[in-house]
mmCIF file of C-alpha atoms in Angstrom:
data_model
loop_
_atom_site.group_PDB
_atom_site.id
_atom_site.type_symbol
_atom_site.label_atom_id
_atom_site.label_comp_id
_atom_site.label_asym_id
_atom_site.label_seq_id
_atom_site.Cartn_x
_atom_site.Cartn_y
_atom_site.Cartn_z
ATOM 1 C CA UNK O 176 -1.138 4.157 12.475
ATOM 2 C CA UNK O 177 -2.381 7.291 13.973
ATOM 3 C CA UNK O 178 -1.825 10.430 12.114
ATOM 4 C CA UNK O 179 1.672 12.379 13.037
ATOM 5 C CA UNK O 180 3.370 14.912 11.330
ATOM 6 C CA UNK O 181 5.558 15.356 8.209
ATOM 7 C CA UNK O 182 8.635 15.464 11.043
ATOM 8 C CA UNK O 183 7.470 11.229 11.416
ATOM 9 C CA UNK O 184 8.198 10.516 7.544
ATOM 10 C CA UNK O 185 12.054 10.213 5.930
ATOM 11 C CA UNK O 186 10.597 11.819 2.778
ATOM 12 C CA UNK O 187 6.930 12.664 1.225
ATOM 13 C CA UNK O 188 6.056 11.774 -2.193
ATOM 14 C CA UNK O 189 3.168 13.958 -3.615
ATOM 15 C CA UNK O 190 0.582 11.286 -5.357
ATOM 16 C CA UNK O 191 -2.629 12.334 -6.953
ATOM 17 C CA UNK O 192 -4.580 12.317 -4.340
ATOM 18 C CA UNK O 193 -2.142 13.003 -1.935
ATOM 19 C CA UNK O 194 1.183 12.446 -1.215
ATOM 20 C CA UNK O 195 2.713 8.863 0.114
ATOM 21 C CA UNK O 196 4.670 9.099 3.721
ATOM 22 C CA UNK O 197 8.180 7.156 3.469
ATOM 23 C CA UNK O 198 9.626 6.385 6.572
ATOM 24 C CA UNK O 199 12.995 4.498 6.267
ATOM 25 C CA UNK O 200 14.827 3.484 9.900
ATOM 26 C CA UNK O 201 18.558 1.961 9.997
ATOM 27 C CA UNK O 202 19.210 1.338 6.092
ATOM 28 C CA UNK O 203 15.860 -0.610 5.405
ATOM 29 C CA UNK O 204 11.895 0.862 4.330
ATOM 30 C CA UNK O 205 10.053 0.787 7.753
ATOM 31 C CA UNK O 206 6.625 1.928 5.943
ATOM 32 C CA UNK O 207 4.751 3.648 3.417
ATOM 33 C CA UNK O 208 1.477 5.894 4.288
ATOM 34 C CA UNK O 209 -1.100 6.754 2.087
ATOM 35 C CA UNK O 210 -1.221 11.004 3.358
ATOM 36 C CA UNK O 211 -3.759 13.967 2.680
ATOM 37 C CA UNK O 212 -2.972 17.011 0.634
ATOM 38 C CA UNK O 213 -2.149 19.128 3.706
ATOM 39 C CA UNK O 214 1.176 17.174 3.892
ATOM 40 C CA UNK O 215 3.760 18.893 1.952
ATOM 41 C CA UNK O 216 6.362 17.626 -0.705
ATOM 42 C CA UNK O 217 9.460 16.541 1.883
ATOM 43 C CA UNK O 218 13.150 15.916 -0.376
ATOM 44 C CA UNK O 219 14.338 12.534 0.514
ATOM 45 C CA UNK O 220 17.705 12.691 2.682
ATOM 46 C CA UNK O 221 19.301 9.697 1.821
ATOM 47 C CA UNK O 222 20.125 6.929 -1.445
ATOM 48 C CA UNK O 223 17.885 4.430 -0.092
ATOM 49 C CA UNK O 224 14.759 6.934 0.553
ATOM 50 C CA UNK O 225 15.409 8.384 -3.151
ATOM 51 C CA UNK O 226 15.514 5.497 -4.615
ATOM 52 C CA UNK O 227 11.998 4.202 -2.523
ATOM 53 C CA UNK O 228 10.808 7.507 -3.739
ATOM 54 C CA UNK O 229 11.573 7.601 -7.180
ATOM 55 C CA UNK O 230 10.319 4.132 -7.170
ATOM 56 C CA UNK O 231 6.796 4.919 -6.053
ATOM 57 C CA UNK O 232 6.446 7.671 -8.074
ATOM 58 C CA UNK O 233 6.853 5.397 -11.304
ATOM 59 C CA UNK O 234 4.164 3.642 -10.177
ATOM 60 C CA UNK O 235 2.205 6.952 -9.775
ATOM 61 C CA UNK O 236 2.787 7.093 -13.593
ATOM 62 C CA UNK O 237 2.817 3.942 -14.595
ATOM 63 C CA UNK O 238 0.830 1.218 -13.298
ATOM 64 C CA UNK O 239 2.608 -1.674 -14.036
ATOM 65 C CA UNK O 240 5.761 -0.415 -12.976
ATOM 66 C CA UNK O 241 7.431 -3.919 -10.464
ATOM 67 C CA UNK O 242 9.041 -2.444 -7.742
ATOM 68 C CA UNK O 243 12.256 -4.134 -7.046
ATOM 69 C CA UNK O 244 12.878 -3.005 -3.309
ATOM 70 C CA UNK O 245 14.091 -5.068 -0.089
ATOM 71 C CA UNK O 246 11.224 -5.538 2.319
ATOM 72 C CA UNK O 247 11.895 -5.894 5.893
ATOM 73 C CA UNK O 248 9.813 -8.863 6.816
ATOM 74 C CA UNK O 249 7.248 -7.512 9.245
ATOM 75 C CA UNK O 250 4.291 -9.564 10.521
ATOM 76 C CA UNK O 251 2.930 -13.133 11.869
ATOM 77 C CA UNK O 252 2.570 -15.787 9.970
ATOM 78 C CA UNK O 253 -1.188 -15.286 8.603
ATOM 79 C CA UNK O 254 0.093 -11.721 8.022
ATOM 80 C CA UNK O 255 2.021 -13.055 5.450
ATOM 81 C CA UNK O 256 0.585 -15.759 4.024
ATOM 82 C CA UNK O 257 -1.915 -13.086 3.208
ATOM 83 C CA UNK O 258 0.709 -10.965 1.983
ATOM 84 C CA UNK O 259 1.498 -13.712 -0.564
ATOM 85 C CA UNK O 260 -1.351 -13.765 -2.040
ATOM 86 C CA UNK O 261 -1.628 -10.516 -2.115
ATOM 87 C CA UNK O 262 1.397 -9.696 -3.529
ATOM 88 C CA UNK O 263 0.787 -12.255 -6.501
ATOM 89 C CA UNK O 264 -2.477 -10.667 -8.145
ATOM 90 C CA UNK O 265 -1.969 -8.847 -10.914
ATOM 91 C CA UNK O 266 -2.377 -5.291 -12.028
ATOM 92 C CA UNK O 267 -5.792 -4.805 -13.256
ATOM 93 C CA UNK O 268 -7.572 -7.833 -11.186
ATOM 94 C CA UNK O 269 -8.872 -7.932 -7.832
ATOM 95 C CA UNK O 270 -9.270 -10.811 -4.947
ATOM 96 C CA UNK O 271 -12.149 -10.811 -2.601
ATOM 97 C CA UNK O 272 -11.940 -11.075 1.005
ATOM 98 C CA UNK O 273 -13.199 -14.600 0.871
ATOM 99 C CA UNK O 274 -11.310 -15.412 -1.832
ATOM 100 C CA UNK O 275 -7.995 -14.547 -0.096
ATOM 101 C CA UNK O 276 -9.261 -16.640 2.334
ATOM 102 C CA UNK O 277 -9.916 -19.507 1.248
ATOM 103 C CA UNK O 278 -6.548 -20.110 -0.980
ATOM 104 C CA UNK O 279 -4.792 -20.003 2.787
ATOM 105 C CA UNK O 280 -7.321 -21.604 4.634
ATOM 106 C CA UNK O 281 -8.604 -18.484 6.878
ATOM 107 C CA UNK O 282 -11.944 -16.312 7.346
ATOM 108 C CA UNK O 283 -12.093 -12.863 5.499
ATOM 109 C CA UNK O 284 -12.136 -10.597 8.619
ATOM 110 C CA UNK O 285 -8.814 -12.154 9.153
ATOM 111 C CA UNK O 286 -7.595 -11.556 5.571
ATOM 112 C CA UNK O 287 -9.006 -7.807 6.211
ATOM 113 C CA UNK O 288 -7.154 -7.667 9.174
ATOM 114 C CA UNK O 289 -4.185 -8.290 7.620
ATOM 115 C CA UNK O 290 -4.665 -5.832 4.504
ATOM 116 C CA UNK O 291 -5.202 -3.208 7.314
ATOM 117 C CA UNK O 292 -1.326 -3.987 8.941
ATOM 118 C CA UNK O 293 0.229 -3.896 5.897
ATOM 119 C CA UNK O 294 2.928 -2.167 5.976
ATOM 120 C CA UNK O 295 3.938 -1.435 2.573
ATOM 121 C CA UNK O 296 0.955 -0.438 0.813
ATOM 122 C CA UNK O 297 1.604 -0.485 -2.822
ATOM 123 C CA UNK O 298 4.847 -2.834 -2.890
ATOM 124 C CA UNK O 299 1.766 -5.254 -1.556
ATOM 125 C CA UNK O 300 -0.724 -3.981 -3.275
ATOM 126 C CA UNK O 301 -3.445 -4.583 -0.663
ATOM 127 C CA UNK O 302 -6.175 -2.313 -2.537
ATOM 128 C CA UNK O 303 -6.417 -5.138 -4.778
ATOM 129 C CA UNK O 304 -8.667 -6.996 -2.392
ATOM 130 C CA UNK O 305 -11.962 -5.976 -2.382
ATOM 131 C CA UNK O 306 -15.242 -7.265 -0.862
ATOM 132 C CA UNK O 307 -17.372 -8.721 -2.235
ATOM 133 C CA UNK O 308 -20.032 -6.365 -3.215
ATOM 134 C CA UNK O 309 -18.179 -3.456 -3.613
ATOM 135 C CA UNK O 310 -14.909 -1.648 -2.803
ATOM 136 C CA UNK O 311 -14.207 -2.424 0.991
ATOM 137 C CA UNK O 312 -12.012 -0.719 3.605
ATOM 138 C CA UNK O 313 -9.334 -0.438 3.062
ATOM 139 C CA UNK O 314 -6.174 0.882 5.342
ATOM 140 C CA UNK O 315 -8.107 0.142 8.616
ATOM 141 C CA UNK O 316 -10.532 2.689 7.446
ATOM 142 C CA UNK O 317 -13.978 2.142 5.707
ATOM 143 C CA UNK O 318 -14.521 5.624 4.320
ATOM 144 C CA UNK O 319 -13.455 9.182 3.352
ATOM 145 C CA UNK O 320 -10.097 9.649 2.529
ATOM 146 C CA UNK O 321 -8.509 6.433 2.259
ATOM 147 C CA UNK O 322 -11.421 5.069 0.098
ATOM 148 C CA UNK O 323 -10.932 7.505 -2.011
ATOM 149 C CA UNK O 324 -7.734 6.362 -2.400
ATOM 150 C CA UNK O 325 -7.934 2.901 -2.831
ATOM 151 C CA UNK O 326 -10.637 3.809 -5.912
ATOM 152 C CA UNK O 327 -8.448 6.315 -7.555
ATOM 153 C CA UNK O 328 -5.650 3.144 -7.393
ATOM 154 C CA UNK O 329 -8.117 0.456 -8.704
ATOM 155 C CA UNK O 330 -9.090 3.110 -11.180
ATOM 156 C CA UNK O 331 -4.748 3.801 -11.923
ATOM 157 C CA UNK O 332 -4.689 -0.517 -12.908
ATOM 158 C CA UNK O 333 -7.814 0.118 -15.219
ATOM 159 C CA UNK O 334 -9.568 -2.302 -12.790
ATOM 160 C CA UNK O 335 -13.342 -2.677 -14.497
ATOM 161 C CA UNK O 336 -16.209 -1.189 -12.108
ATOM 162 C CA UNK O 337 -14.278 1.342 -10.220
#
C-alpha cells in the first residue's frame, strides 16, 4: 500500500513505534497498516472500529493477548496457506521463510510475498517469520521504519535474539 493520508483510515491507534491504521468498510475489517509517528491518532467512529482498536491496544500492552476478530477471507489459495501456518506460530517463537515453505510445499520467496500481502498484520502475525540468517524483510520493505516495527514486535513478544 502506498502512503495515504489519515483520511484513508477509519481510525488510527497509537503504538510505541508510531501507529496502526485501521480501515473498515461495509461493517468489516479491511486492513491494518503500520504507520510512522507522523500520523496522529484518530478516534473510532463506530462500534466495530472501536472493538478492533481496543484489541490492537490490548495486544500492544500484552503480547499474550489473543485477537477475537472476524476476518473477511482475502488472498489467493497460496497466501491463505501461508497465513494459516503463520497464525499457528505461538508468541515467542518464529519460523523462517524456508520452514514455512517446506510445510506447505512452496518456496521461501513466495512465502515472503504472501507475508507482504497480509491485510491483517498483528492478527496474522507475519512478524513471526524471519530469514534464515536474521530478521528478514517486513511489510514489503527491507529496512527502515518497517524493519524497526518488526524488531519491536519480536522484542515485545520476547523472541530470543531480537
